[in-house]
PDB file of C-alpha atoms in Angstrom:
ATOM      1  CA  MET I 912    -116.171-220.955 -60.216  1.00  0.00           C
ATOM      2  CA  ARG I 913    -118.070-222.429 -57.281  1.00  0.00           C
ATOM      3  CA  ALA I 914    -116.754-221.603 -53.856  1.00  0.00           C
ATOM      4  CA  ALA I 915    -115.413-224.409 -51.731  1.00  0.00           C
ATOM      5  CA  GLU I 916    -118.248-225.817 -49.617  1.00  0.00           C
ATOM      6  CA  THR I 917    -116.368-226.987 -46.545  1.00  0.00           C
ATOM      7  CA  CYS I 918    -113.165-226.329 -44.642  1.00  0.00           C
ATOM      8  CA  PRO I 919    -111.749-229.548 -43.151  1.00  0.00           C
ATOM      9  CA  PHE I 920    -110.476-227.768 -40.038  1.00  0.00           C
ATOM     10  CA  ILE I 921    -113.568-225.898 -38.845  1.00  0.00           C
ATOM     11  CA  GLY I 922    -117.213-226.218 -39.815  1.00  0.00           C
ATOM     12  CA  ALA I 923    -119.449-223.273 -40.724  1.00  0.00           C
ATOM     13  CA  GLN I 924    -121.501-223.584 -37.510  1.00  0.00           C
ATOM     14  CA  GLU I 925    -118.391-223.930 -35.352  1.00  0.00           C
ATOM     15  CA  LEU I 926    -116.942-220.807 -36.961  1.00  0.00           C
ATOM     16  CA  ALA I 927    -120.191-218.902 -36.453  1.00  0.00           C
ATOM     17  CA  ARG I 928    -120.197-219.830 -32.752  1.00  0.00           C
ATOM     18  CA  ALA I 929    -116.573-218.759 -32.333  1.00  0.00           C
ATOM     19  CA  MET I 930    -116.977-215.490 -34.255  1.00  0.00           C
ATOM     20  CA  PRO I 931    -120.685-214.518 -34.049  1.00  0.00           C
ATOM     21  CA  ALA I 932    -120.115-210.855 -34.944  1.00  0.00           C
ATOM     22  CA  LEU I 933    -118.769-211.709 -38.417  1.00  0.00           C
ATOM     23  CA  LYS I 934    -120.439-213.625 -41.221  1.00  0.00           C
ATOM     24  CA  TRP I 935    -117.670-215.435 -43.069  1.00  0.00           C
ATOM     25  CA  SER I 936    -117.925-216.948 -46.552  1.00  0.00           C
ATOM     26  CA  LEU I 937    -115.475-219.706 -47.440  1.00  0.00           C
ATOM     27  CA  ILE I 938    -113.912-218.797 -50.787  1.00  0.00           C
ATOM     28  CA  SER I 939    -111.109-221.347 -51.032  1.00  0.00           C
ATOM     29  CA  ASN I 940    -110.072-224.663 -49.510  1.00  0.00           C
ATOM     30  CA  GLN I 941    -106.365-224.747 -50.332  1.00  0.00           C
ATOM     31  CA  ASP I 942    -106.105-228.445 -51.214  1.00  0.00           C
ATOM     32  CA  GLY I 943    -106.705-229.424 -47.608  1.00  0.00           C
ATOM     33  CA  ARG I 944    -103.855-227.301 -46.281  1.00  0.00           C
ATOM     34  CA  GLY I 945    -105.775-224.196 -45.311  1.00  0.00           C
ATOM     35  CA  CYS I 946    -108.875-222.111 -45.949  1.00  0.00           C
ATOM     36  CA  ILE I 947    -109.497-218.528 -47.046  1.00  0.00           C
ATOM     37  CA  TYR I 948    -112.598-216.636 -45.967  1.00  0.00           C
ATOM     38  CA  GLN I 949    -114.098-213.214 -46.683  1.00  0.00           C
ATOM     39  CA  ALA I 950    -116.681-211.215 -44.748  1.00  0.00           C
ATOM     40  CA  GLY I 951    -119.220-208.750 -46.132  1.00  0.00           C
ATOM     41  CA  ARG I 952    -117.244-205.611 -45.358  1.00  0.00           C
ATOM     42  CA  GLY I 953    -114.122-206.922 -47.105  1.00  0.00           C
ATOM     43  CA  ASP I 954    -112.388-208.512 -44.128  1.00  0.00           C
ATOM     44  CA  THR I 955    -110.199-211.510 -44.959  1.00  0.00           C
ATOM     45  CA  MET I 956    -109.322-214.521 -42.824  1.00  0.00           C
ATOM     46  CA  MET I 957    -106.501-216.955 -43.635  1.00  0.00           C
ATOM     47  CA  LEU I 958    -106.380-220.330 -41.895  1.00  0.00           C
ATOM     48  CA  SER I 959    -103.222-222.311 -42.651  1.00  0.00           C
ATOM     49  CA  VAL I 960    -101.993-225.709 -41.445  1.00  0.00           C
ATOM     50  CA  PHE I 961     -98.350-226.722 -41.821  1.00  0.00           C
ATOM     51  CA  ARG I 962     -97.375-230.341 -41.275  1.00  0.00           C
ATOM     52  CA  ASN I 963     -93.748-231.202 -40.493  1.00  0.00           C
ATOM     53  CA  PRO I 964     -91.779-234.447 -40.764  1.00  0.00           C
ATOM     54  CA  ASP I 965     -91.300-234.635 -36.978  1.00  0.00           C
ATOM     55  CA  ARG I 966     -91.838-232.701 -33.749  1.00  0.00           C
ATOM     56  CA  ASP I 967     -88.330-231.231 -33.733  1.00  0.00           C
ATOM     57  CA  ARG I 968     -88.781-229.725 -37.183  1.00  0.00           C
ATOM     58  CA  ALA I 969     -92.228-228.457 -36.173  1.00  0.00           C
ATOM     59  CA  ARG I 970     -90.779-226.710 -33.124  1.00  0.00           C
ATOM     60  CA  GLU I 971     -88.062-225.087 -35.263  1.00  0.00           C
ATOM     61  CA  LEU I 972     -90.639-223.786 -37.742  1.00  0.00           C
ATOM     62  CA  TYR I 973     -92.959-222.639 -34.960  1.00  0.00           C
ATOM     63  CA  ALA I 974     -90.132-220.574 -33.456  1.00  0.00           C
ATOM     64  CA  THR I 975     -89.601-218.966 -36.866  1.00  0.00           C
ATOM     65  CA  PHE I 976     -93.324-218.169 -37.189  1.00  0.00           C
ATOM     66  CA  VAL I 977     -93.406-216.602 -33.731  1.00  0.00           C
ATOM     67  CA  LYS I 978     -90.305-214.513 -34.482  1.00  0.00           C
ATOM     68  CA  THR I 979     -91.741-213.296 -37.809  1.00  0.00           C
ATOM     69  CA  LEU I 980     -95.123-212.485 -36.285  1.00  0.00           C
ATOM     70  CA  GLY I 981     -93.450-210.796 -33.328  1.00  0.00           C
ATOM     71  CA  GLU I 982     -91.764-208.376 -35.715  1.00  0.00           C
ATOM     72  CA  ARG I 983     -95.236-207.149 -36.773  1.00  0.00           C
ATOM     73  CA  MET I 984     -96.994-207.067 -33.399  1.00  0.00           C
ATOM     74  CA  PRO I 985     -96.523-207.661 -29.663  1.00  0.00           C
ATOM     75  CA  LEU I 986     -97.400-211.278 -28.786  1.00  0.00           C
ATOM     76  CA  ASN I 987     -98.731-212.992 -25.687  1.00  0.00           C
ATOM     77  CA  ALA I 988     -99.000-216.669 -24.800  1.00  0.00           C
ATOM     78  CA  VAL I 989    -102.417-218.186 -25.506  1.00  0.00           C
ATOM     79  CA  ALA I 990    -103.540-221.072 -23.309  1.00  0.00           C
ATOM     80  CA  GLY I 991    -105.482-224.121 -24.409  1.00  0.00           C
ATOM     81  CA  ILE I 992    -104.410-224.279 -28.059  1.00  0.00           C
ATOM     82  CA  GLY I 993    -102.308-227.320 -28.906  1.00  0.00           C
ATOM     83  CA  ASP I 994     -98.971-227.651 -27.126  1.00  0.00           C
ATOM     84  CA  GLU I 995     -98.423-223.899 -27.058  1.00  0.00           C
ATOM     85  CA  GLY I 996     -99.662-220.799 -28.829  1.00  0.00           C
ATOM     86  CA  GLN I 997     -99.050-217.084 -29.272  1.00  0.00           C
ATOM     87  CA  GLY I 998    -101.446-214.365 -30.370  1.00  0.00           C
ATOM     88  CA  GLY I 999    -101.520-210.636 -30.903  1.00  0.00           C
ATOM     89  CA  THR I1000    -102.820-207.645 -32.820  1.00  0.00           C
ATOM     90  CA  SER I1001    -101.036-205.023 -34.872  1.00  0.00           C
ATOM     91  CA  ALA I1002    -100.379-201.527 -33.540  1.00  0.00           C
ATOM     92  CA  ALA I1003    -103.049-198.847 -33.994  1.00  0.00           C
ATOM     93  CA  ALA I1004    -100.815-197.004 -36.472  1.00  0.00           C
ATOM     94  CA  ALA I1005    -100.068-200.087 -38.586  1.00  0.00           C
ATOM     95  CA  GLU I1006    -101.071-199.641 -42.212  1.00  0.00           C
ATOM     96  CA  ARG I1007    -102.375-203.217 -42.450  1.00  0.00           C
ATOM     97  CA  GLN I1008    -104.430-204.240 -39.456  1.00  0.00           C
ATOM     98  CA  GLU I1009    -104.067-207.868 -38.395  1.00  0.00           C
ATOM     99  CA  ALA I1010    -105.098-210.180 -35.556  1.00  0.00           C
ATOM    100  CA  SER I1011    -103.231-213.486 -35.554  1.00  0.00           C
ATOM    101  CA  VAL I1012    -102.834-216.671 -33.556  1.00  0.00           C
ATOM    102  CA  VAL I1013    -100.121-219.256 -34.237  1.00  0.00           C
ATOM    103  CA  ALA I1014    -100.068-222.591 -32.423  1.00  0.00           C
ATOM    104  CA  LEU I1015     -97.885-225.690 -32.231  1.00  0.00           C
ATOM    105  CA  SER I1016     -99.540-229.105 -31.954  1.00  0.00           C
ATOM    106  CA  GLY I1017     -97.286-232.147 -32.302  1.00  0.00           C
ATOM    107  CA  ASP I1018     -96.020-232.242 -35.894  1.00  0.00           C
ATOM    108  CA  TYR I1019     -98.412-229.458 -36.942  1.00  0.00           C
ATOM    109  CA  ILE I1020     -98.519-225.668 -36.864  1.00  0.00           C
ATOM    110  CA  LEU I1021    -101.792-223.770 -37.171  1.00  0.00           C
ATOM    111  CA  GLN I1022    -102.016-220.083 -37.998  1.00  0.00           C
ATOM    112  CA  ILE I1023    -105.197-218.020 -38.244  1.00  0.00           C
ATOM    113  CA  SER I1024    -104.938-214.381 -39.310  1.00  0.00           C
ATOM    114  CA  VAL I1025    -107.772-211.880 -39.777  1.00  0.00           C
ATOM    115  CA  TYR I1026    -107.238-208.677 -41.752  1.00  0.00           C
ATOM    116  CA  PRO I1027    -110.096-206.243 -41.027  1.00  0.00           C
ATOM    117  CA  ILE I1028    -110.972-203.383 -43.347  1.00  0.00           C
ATOM    118  CA  GLY I1029    -111.641-199.886 -42.025  1.00  0.00           C
ATOM    119  CA  ARG I1030    -111.247-200.637 -38.322  1.00  0.00           C
ATOM    120  CA  ARG I1031    -108.745-201.684 -35.678  1.00  0.00           C
ATOM    121  CA  ALA I1032    -107.631-205.233 -35.103  1.00  0.00           C
ATOM    122  CA  ASP I1033    -108.064-205.236 -31.313  1.00  0.00           C
ATOM    123  CA  ASP I1034    -108.653-207.672 -28.455  1.00  0.00           C
ATOM    124  CA  ALA I1035    -112.369-207.782 -29.339  1.00  0.00           C
ATOM    125  CA  LEU I1036    -111.290-209.411 -32.608  1.00  0.00           C
ATOM    126  CA  LEU I1037    -108.407-211.464 -31.200  1.00  0.00           C
ATOM    127  CA  GLY I1038    -110.716-213.219 -28.707  1.00  0.00           C
ATOM    128  CA  PRO I1039    -112.940-214.785 -31.401  1.00  0.00           C
ATOM    129  CA  VAL I1040    -109.892-215.614 -33.541  1.00  0.00           C
ATOM    130  CA  THR I1041    -108.487-217.503 -30.542  1.00  0.00           C
ATOM    131  CA  LYS I1042    -111.778-219.411 -30.098  1.00  0.00           C
ATOM    132  CA  ALA I1043    -111.697-220.436 -33.758  1.00  0.00           C
ATOM    133  CA  ALA I1044    -108.082-221.570 -33.377  1.00  0.00           C
ATOM    134  CA  ARG I1045    -109.041-223.790 -30.409  1.00  0.00           C
ATOM    135  CA  VAL I1046    -111.562-225.588 -32.612  1.00  0.00           C
ATOM    136  CA  ALA I1047    -109.320-225.824 -35.697  1.00  0.00           C
ATOM    137  CA  VAL I1048    -106.220-227.099 -33.880  1.00  0.00           C
ATOM    138  CA  ALA I1049    -108.116-230.281 -32.929  1.00  0.00           C
ATOM    139  CA  ASN I1050    -108.548-231.046 -36.650  1.00  0.00           C
ATOM    140  CA  VAL I1051    -105.071-230.338 -38.030  1.00  0.00           C
ATOM    141  CA  SER I1052    -104.535-234.022 -38.857  1.00  0.00           C
ATOM    142  CA  ARG I1053    -107.136-233.609 -41.619  1.00  0.00           C
ATOM    143  CA  SER I1054    -104.473-231.780 -43.624  1.00  0.00           C
ATOM    144  CA  SER I1055    -103.742-233.305 -47.046  1.00  0.00           C
ATOM    145  CA  GLU I1056    -100.010-232.806 -46.429  1.00  0.00           C
ATOM    146  CA  ARG I1057     -98.250-236.165 -46.502  1.00  0.00           C
ATOM    147  CA  PHE I1058     -94.668-237.267 -46.004  1.00  0.00           C
ATOM    148  CA  GLY I1059     -92.790-240.294 -47.184  1.00  0.00           C
ATOM    149  CA  ASN I1060     -94.559-240.919 -50.485  1.00  0.00           C
ATOM    150  CA  CYS I1061     -95.143-239.187 -53.787  1.00  0.00           C
ATOM    151  CA  GLU I1062     -97.037-240.092 -56.935  1.00  0.00           C
ATOM    152  CA  TRP I1063     -94.114-239.126 -59.153  1.00  0.00           C
ATOM    153  CA  LEU I1064     -90.855-239.638 -57.281  1.00  0.00           C
ATOM    154  CA  THR I1065     -89.170-242.140 -55.011  1.00  0.00           C
ATOM    155  CA  ALA I1066     -86.215-241.526 -52.736  1.00  0.00           C
ATOM    156  CA  ALA I1067     -84.101-243.542 -55.194  1.00  0.00           C
ATOM    157  CA  ASN I1068     -84.775-240.902 -57.870  1.00  0.00           C
ATOM    158  CA  ALA I1069     -82.947-238.332 -55.752  1.00  0.00           C
ATOM    159  CA  ASP I1070     -79.815-240.454 -55.407  1.00  0.00           C
ATOM    160  CA  GLY I1071     -76.819-238.371 -56.447  1.00  0.00           C
ATOM    161  CA  PHE I1072     -78.805-235.162 -56.029  1.00  0.00           C
ATOM    162  CA  LEU I1073     -79.898-235.235 -52.379  1.00  0.00           C
ATOM    163  CA  ASP I1074     -78.408-236.737 -49.216  1.00  0.00           C
ATOM    164  CA  LYS I1075     -80.543-239.855 -48.702  1.00  0.00           C
ATOM    165  CA  ASN I1076     -79.512-240.053 -45.023  1.00  0.00           C
ATOM    166  CA  THR I1077     -81.510-236.896 -44.243  1.00  0.00           C
ATOM    167  CA  LEU I1078     -84.060-237.075 -47.065  1.00  0.00           C
ATOM    168  CA  THR I1079     -87.688-236.039 -46.542  1.00  0.00           C
ATOM    169  CA  VAL I1080     -90.374-236.658 -49.162  1.00  0.00           C
ATOM    170  CA  GLN I1081     -93.365-234.342 -48.884  1.00  0.00           C
ATOM    171  CA  ARG I1082     -96.566-234.170 -50.880  1.00  0.00           C
ATOM    172  CA  THR I1083     -97.211-230.446 -51.334  1.00  0.00           C
ATOM    173  CA  GLY I1084    -100.579-230.619 -53.056  1.00  0.00           C
ATOM    174  CA  ALA I1085    -102.568-232.249 -55.806  1.00  0.00           C
ATOM    175  CA  GLY I1086    -100.065-233.438 -58.401  1.00  0.00           C
ATOM    176  CA  SER I1087     -97.016-231.969 -56.704  1.00  0.00           C
ATOM    177  CA  CYS I1088     -94.359-233.146 -54.291  1.00  0.00           C
ATOM    178  CA  MET I1089     -91.010-232.108 -52.923  1.00  0.00           C
ATOM    179  CA  MET I1090     -87.926-233.830 -51.555  1.00  0.00           C
ATOM    180  CA  PHE I1091     -85.381-232.022 -49.428  1.00  0.00           C
ATOM    181  CA  ASP I1092     -82.336-232.886 -47.369  1.00  0.00           C
ATOM    182  CA  ARG I1093     -80.813-231.313 -44.293  1.00  0.00           C
ATOM    183  CA  GLU I1094     -78.712-228.984 -46.468  1.00  0.00           C
ATOM    184  CA  ALA I1095     -82.023-227.661 -47.887  1.00  0.00           C
ATOM    185  CA  ASN I1096     -81.237-228.904 -51.387  1.00  0.00           C
ATOM    186  CA  THR I1097     -84.606-229.644 -52.982  1.00  0.00           C
ATOM    187  CA  MET I1098     -86.155-231.586 -55.823  1.00  0.00           C
ATOM    188  CA  THR I1099     -89.695-230.628 -56.788  1.00  0.00           C
ATOM    189  CA  VAL I1100     -92.230-231.973 -59.263  1.00  0.00           C
ATOM    190  CA  ALA I1101     -95.365-229.967 -60.051  1.00  0.00           C
ATOM    191  CA  LEU I1102     -98.099-230.798 -62.561  1.00  0.00           C
ATOM    192  CA  ILE I1103    -100.453-228.327 -64.201  1.00  0.00           C
ATOM    193  CA  ALA I1104    -103.148-228.750 -66.823  1.00  0.00           C
ATOM    194  CA  THR I1105    -102.191-226.687 -69.866  1.00  0.00           C
ATOM    195  CA  SER I1106    -102.418-226.671 -73.633  1.00  0.00           C
ATOM    196  CA  ARG I1107     -99.678-227.764 -75.972  1.00  0.00           C
ATOM    197  CA  ASP I1108     -99.456-224.201 -77.331  1.00  0.00           C
ATOM    198  CA  THR I1109     -98.795-222.827 -73.854  1.00  0.00           C
ATOM    199  CA  ALA I1110     -96.063-225.403 -73.284  1.00  0.00           C
ATOM    200  CA  VAL I1111     -94.413-224.550 -76.608  1.00  0.00           C
ATOM    201  CA  ASN I1112     -94.599-220.811 -75.887  1.00  0.00           C
ATOM    202  CA  MET I1113     -92.870-221.385 -72.531  1.00  0.00           C
ATOM    203  CA  MET I1114     -90.041-223.110 -74.368  1.00  0.00           C
ATOM    204  CA  LYS I1115     -89.660-220.161 -76.771  1.00  0.00           C
ATOM    205  CA  ARG I1116     -89.854-217.354 -74.229  1.00  0.00           C
ATOM    206  CA  THR I1117     -86.747-215.360 -73.404  1.00  0.00           C
ATOM    207  CA  GLY I1118     -85.764-215.016 -69.783  1.00  0.00           C
ATOM    208  CA  PRO I1119     -82.886-215.160 -67.328  1.00  0.00           C
ATOM    209  CA  CYS I1120     -82.175-218.888 -67.961  1.00  0.00           C
ATOM    210  CA  ARG I1121     -80.542-220.794 -70.803  1.00  0.00           C
ATOM    211  CA  HIS I1122     -82.893-223.149 -72.648  1.00  0.00           C
ATOM    212  CA  VAL I1123     -82.060-226.516 -74.211  1.00  0.00           C
ATOM    213  CA  PRO I1124     -84.563-228.666 -76.165  1.00  0.00           C
ATOM    214  CA  ILE I1125     -85.038-232.288 -75.047  1.00  0.00           C
ATOM    215  CA  PRO I1126     -86.532-233.958 -78.142  1.00  0.00           C
ATOM    216  CA  GLU I1127     -86.552-237.460 -76.637  1.00  0.00           C
ATOM    217  CA  PHE I1128     -89.488-236.306 -74.475  1.00  0.00           C
ATOM    218  CA  GLY I1129     -91.324-234.649 -77.366  1.00  0.00           C
ATOM    219  CA  ARG I1130     -91.245-231.302 -79.132  1.00  0.00           C
ATOM    220  CA  GLU I1131     -92.638-229.516 -76.048  1.00  0.00           C
ATOM    221  CA  ALA I1132     -89.877-230.652 -73.672  1.00  0.00           C
ATOM    222  CA  PHE I1133     -86.978-228.420 -72.668  1.00  0.00           C
ATOM    223  CA  GLY I1134     -84.550-227.718 -69.860  1.00  0.00           C
ATOM    224  CA  GLU I1135     -83.611-224.468 -68.146  1.00  0.00           C
ATOM    225  CA  HIS I1136     -80.261-223.890 -66.442  1.00  0.00           C
ATOM    226  CA  SER I1137     -77.607-221.263 -65.655  1.00  0.00           C
ATOM    227  CA  CYS I1138     -80.182-218.684 -64.602  1.00  0.00           C
ATOM    228  CA  THR I1139     -78.884-215.162 -63.969  1.00  0.00           C
ATOM    229  CA  LYS I1140     -81.817-214.455 -61.608  1.00  0.00           C
ATOM    230  CA  GLY I1141     -82.999-216.629 -58.758  1.00  0.00           C
ATOM    231  CA  ASN I1142     -80.994-219.753 -57.938  1.00  0.00           C
ATOM    232  CA  GLY I1143     -78.195-219.940 -60.495  1.00  0.00           C
ATOM    233  CA  ASN I1144     -77.380-223.506 -59.410  1.00  0.00           C
ATOM    234  CA  ALA I1145     -80.874-224.768 -60.248  1.00  0.00           C
ATOM    235  CA  VAL I1146     -81.961-226.757 -63.271  1.00  0.00           C
ATOM    236  CA  THR I1147     -85.533-227.452 -64.399  1.00  0.00           C
ATOM    237  CA  ILE I1148     -86.910-229.821 -67.031  1.00  0.00           C
ATOM    238  CA  TYR I1149     -90.403-229.281 -68.451  1.00  0.00           C
ATOM    239  CA  VAL I1150     -92.285-232.110 -70.164  1.00  0.00           C
ATOM    240  CA  TRP I1151     -95.797-232.148 -71.647  1.00  0.00           C
ATOM    241  CA  LYS I1152     -98.202-234.985 -72.458  1.00  0.00           C
ATOM    242  CA  ASN I1153    -101.983-235.519 -72.540  1.00  0.00           C
ATOM    243  CA  GLY I1154    -102.802-231.905 -71.684  1.00  0.00           C
ATOM    244  CA  ARG I1155    -100.544-231.746 -68.636  1.00  0.00           C
ATOM    245  CA  GLN I1156     -97.153-230.185 -68.130  1.00  0.00           C
ATOM    246  CA  ALA I1157     -94.765-231.355 -65.425  1.00  0.00           C
ATOM    247  CA  SER I1158     -91.820-229.357 -64.137  1.00  0.00           C
ATOM    248  CA  ILE I1159     -88.954-231.264 -62.527  1.00  0.00           C
ATOM    249  CA  LEU I1160     -86.700-228.929 -60.535  1.00  0.00           C
ATOM    250  CA  PHE I1161     -83.415-229.636 -58.792  1.00  0.00           C
ATOM    251  CA  ALA I1162     -82.339-226.672 -56.676  1.00  0.00           C
ATOM    252  CA  PRO I1163     -79.129-227.019 -54.655  1.00  0.00           C
ATOM    253  CA  VAL I1164     -78.489-224.184 -52.218  1.00  0.00           C
ATOM    254  CA  LYS I1165     -74.846-223.909 -53.268  1.00  0.00           C
ATOM    255  CA  PRO I1166     -72.738-225.273 -56.166  1.00  0.00           C
ATOM    256  CA  HIS I1167     -73.209-229.022 -56.382  1.00  0.00           C
ATOM    257  CA  PRO I1168     -71.748-231.717 -58.689  1.00  0.00           C
ATOM    258  CA  GLU I1169     -75.086-231.761 -60.535  1.00  0.00           C
ATOM    259  CA  SER I1170     -75.656-227.977 -60.587  1.00  0.00           C
ATOM    260  CA  GLY I1171     -77.088-227.049 -63.945  1.00  0.00           C
ATOM    261  CA  SER I1172     -76.883-230.635 -65.241  1.00  0.00           C
ATOM    262  CA  VAL I1173     -79.849-231.198 -67.532  1.00  0.00           C
ATOM    263  CA  GLU I1174     -78.382-234.550 -68.608  1.00  0.00           C
ATOM    264  CA  ARG I1175     -78.486-236.181 -65.159  1.00  0.00           C
ATOM    265  CA  LEU I1176     -81.942-234.822 -64.364  1.00  0.00           C
ATOM    266  CA  LYS I1177     -83.307-236.472 -67.530  1.00  0.00           C
ATOM    267  CA  ALA I1178     -83.387-239.799 -65.679  1.00  0.00           C
ATOM    268  CA  VAL I1179     -85.817-238.333 -63.138  1.00  0.00           C
ATOM    269  CA  ALA I1180     -87.805-236.545 -65.846  1.00  0.00           C
ATOM    270  CA  ALA I1181     -88.189-239.832 -67.769  1.00  0.00           C
ATOM    271  CA  ARG I1182     -89.967-241.418 -64.797  1.00  0.00           C
ATOM    272  CA  VAL I1183     -92.363-238.479 -64.464  1.00  0.00           C
ATOM    273  CA  PHE I1184     -92.974-238.330 -68.232  1.00  0.00           C
ATOM    274  CA  GLY I1185     -93.837-242.023 -68.259  1.00  0.00           C
ATOM    275  CA  LYS I1186     -96.580-241.454 -65.676  1.00  0.00           C
ATOM    276  CA  LEU I1187     -98.256-238.482 -67.358  1.00  0.00           C
TER     277      LEU I1187
END
């Protein structure tokens, strides 16, 4: 597999100027939502961009990121990165060394974390990470994350499942999208390329959920519901056509009139199946 050639948020020369002591190789561009790098000695760098439906939601998520990061390391404010930023390094005794910067910029959150191997994550590392973050935060709008449209679903498809007054539609990657409401009930569609045999074997496997065949969508189609592990209120329908399998998931956070209802979700699955 060829490595990704470019990261949309920071170019190779810009990264080299920000972090001259390390020679990074880009190993993955995560569908335009982040980049993963490795250095010769085994160091890893994760650059992630999170888009939010609005500034209020972005600020809520940013506060959560800062709280989570602050549980791993002491943080200090970092100037000149987006609207506000925090950065820090893990304690000397920490088993996994880490230098991280998280920043808020409008609807976006940027996080860059470096995990060095065999040495401390100290201020000498945090400084270059901060420089890289200053460059990357100016390019967060290049993220592939989109809201308000989806190749497979419309807001009308979620009627009866999600509260349309607080509904957000989010594209989560190539061939996948998610809808969620303020209660955090979600509906997700994800497509993968797979063989018919794999799809059939998924239908036959035993697991924590009850299976029901759905022959009107073909011999490979089935539903899962009443799971004893994970979200017991969730229901998923899997359909397969032309070498691709789509999963259509409805996951309410608490019991819901449509909890576990394969029948109602078939209407949504029919739309997705027709587009495969």
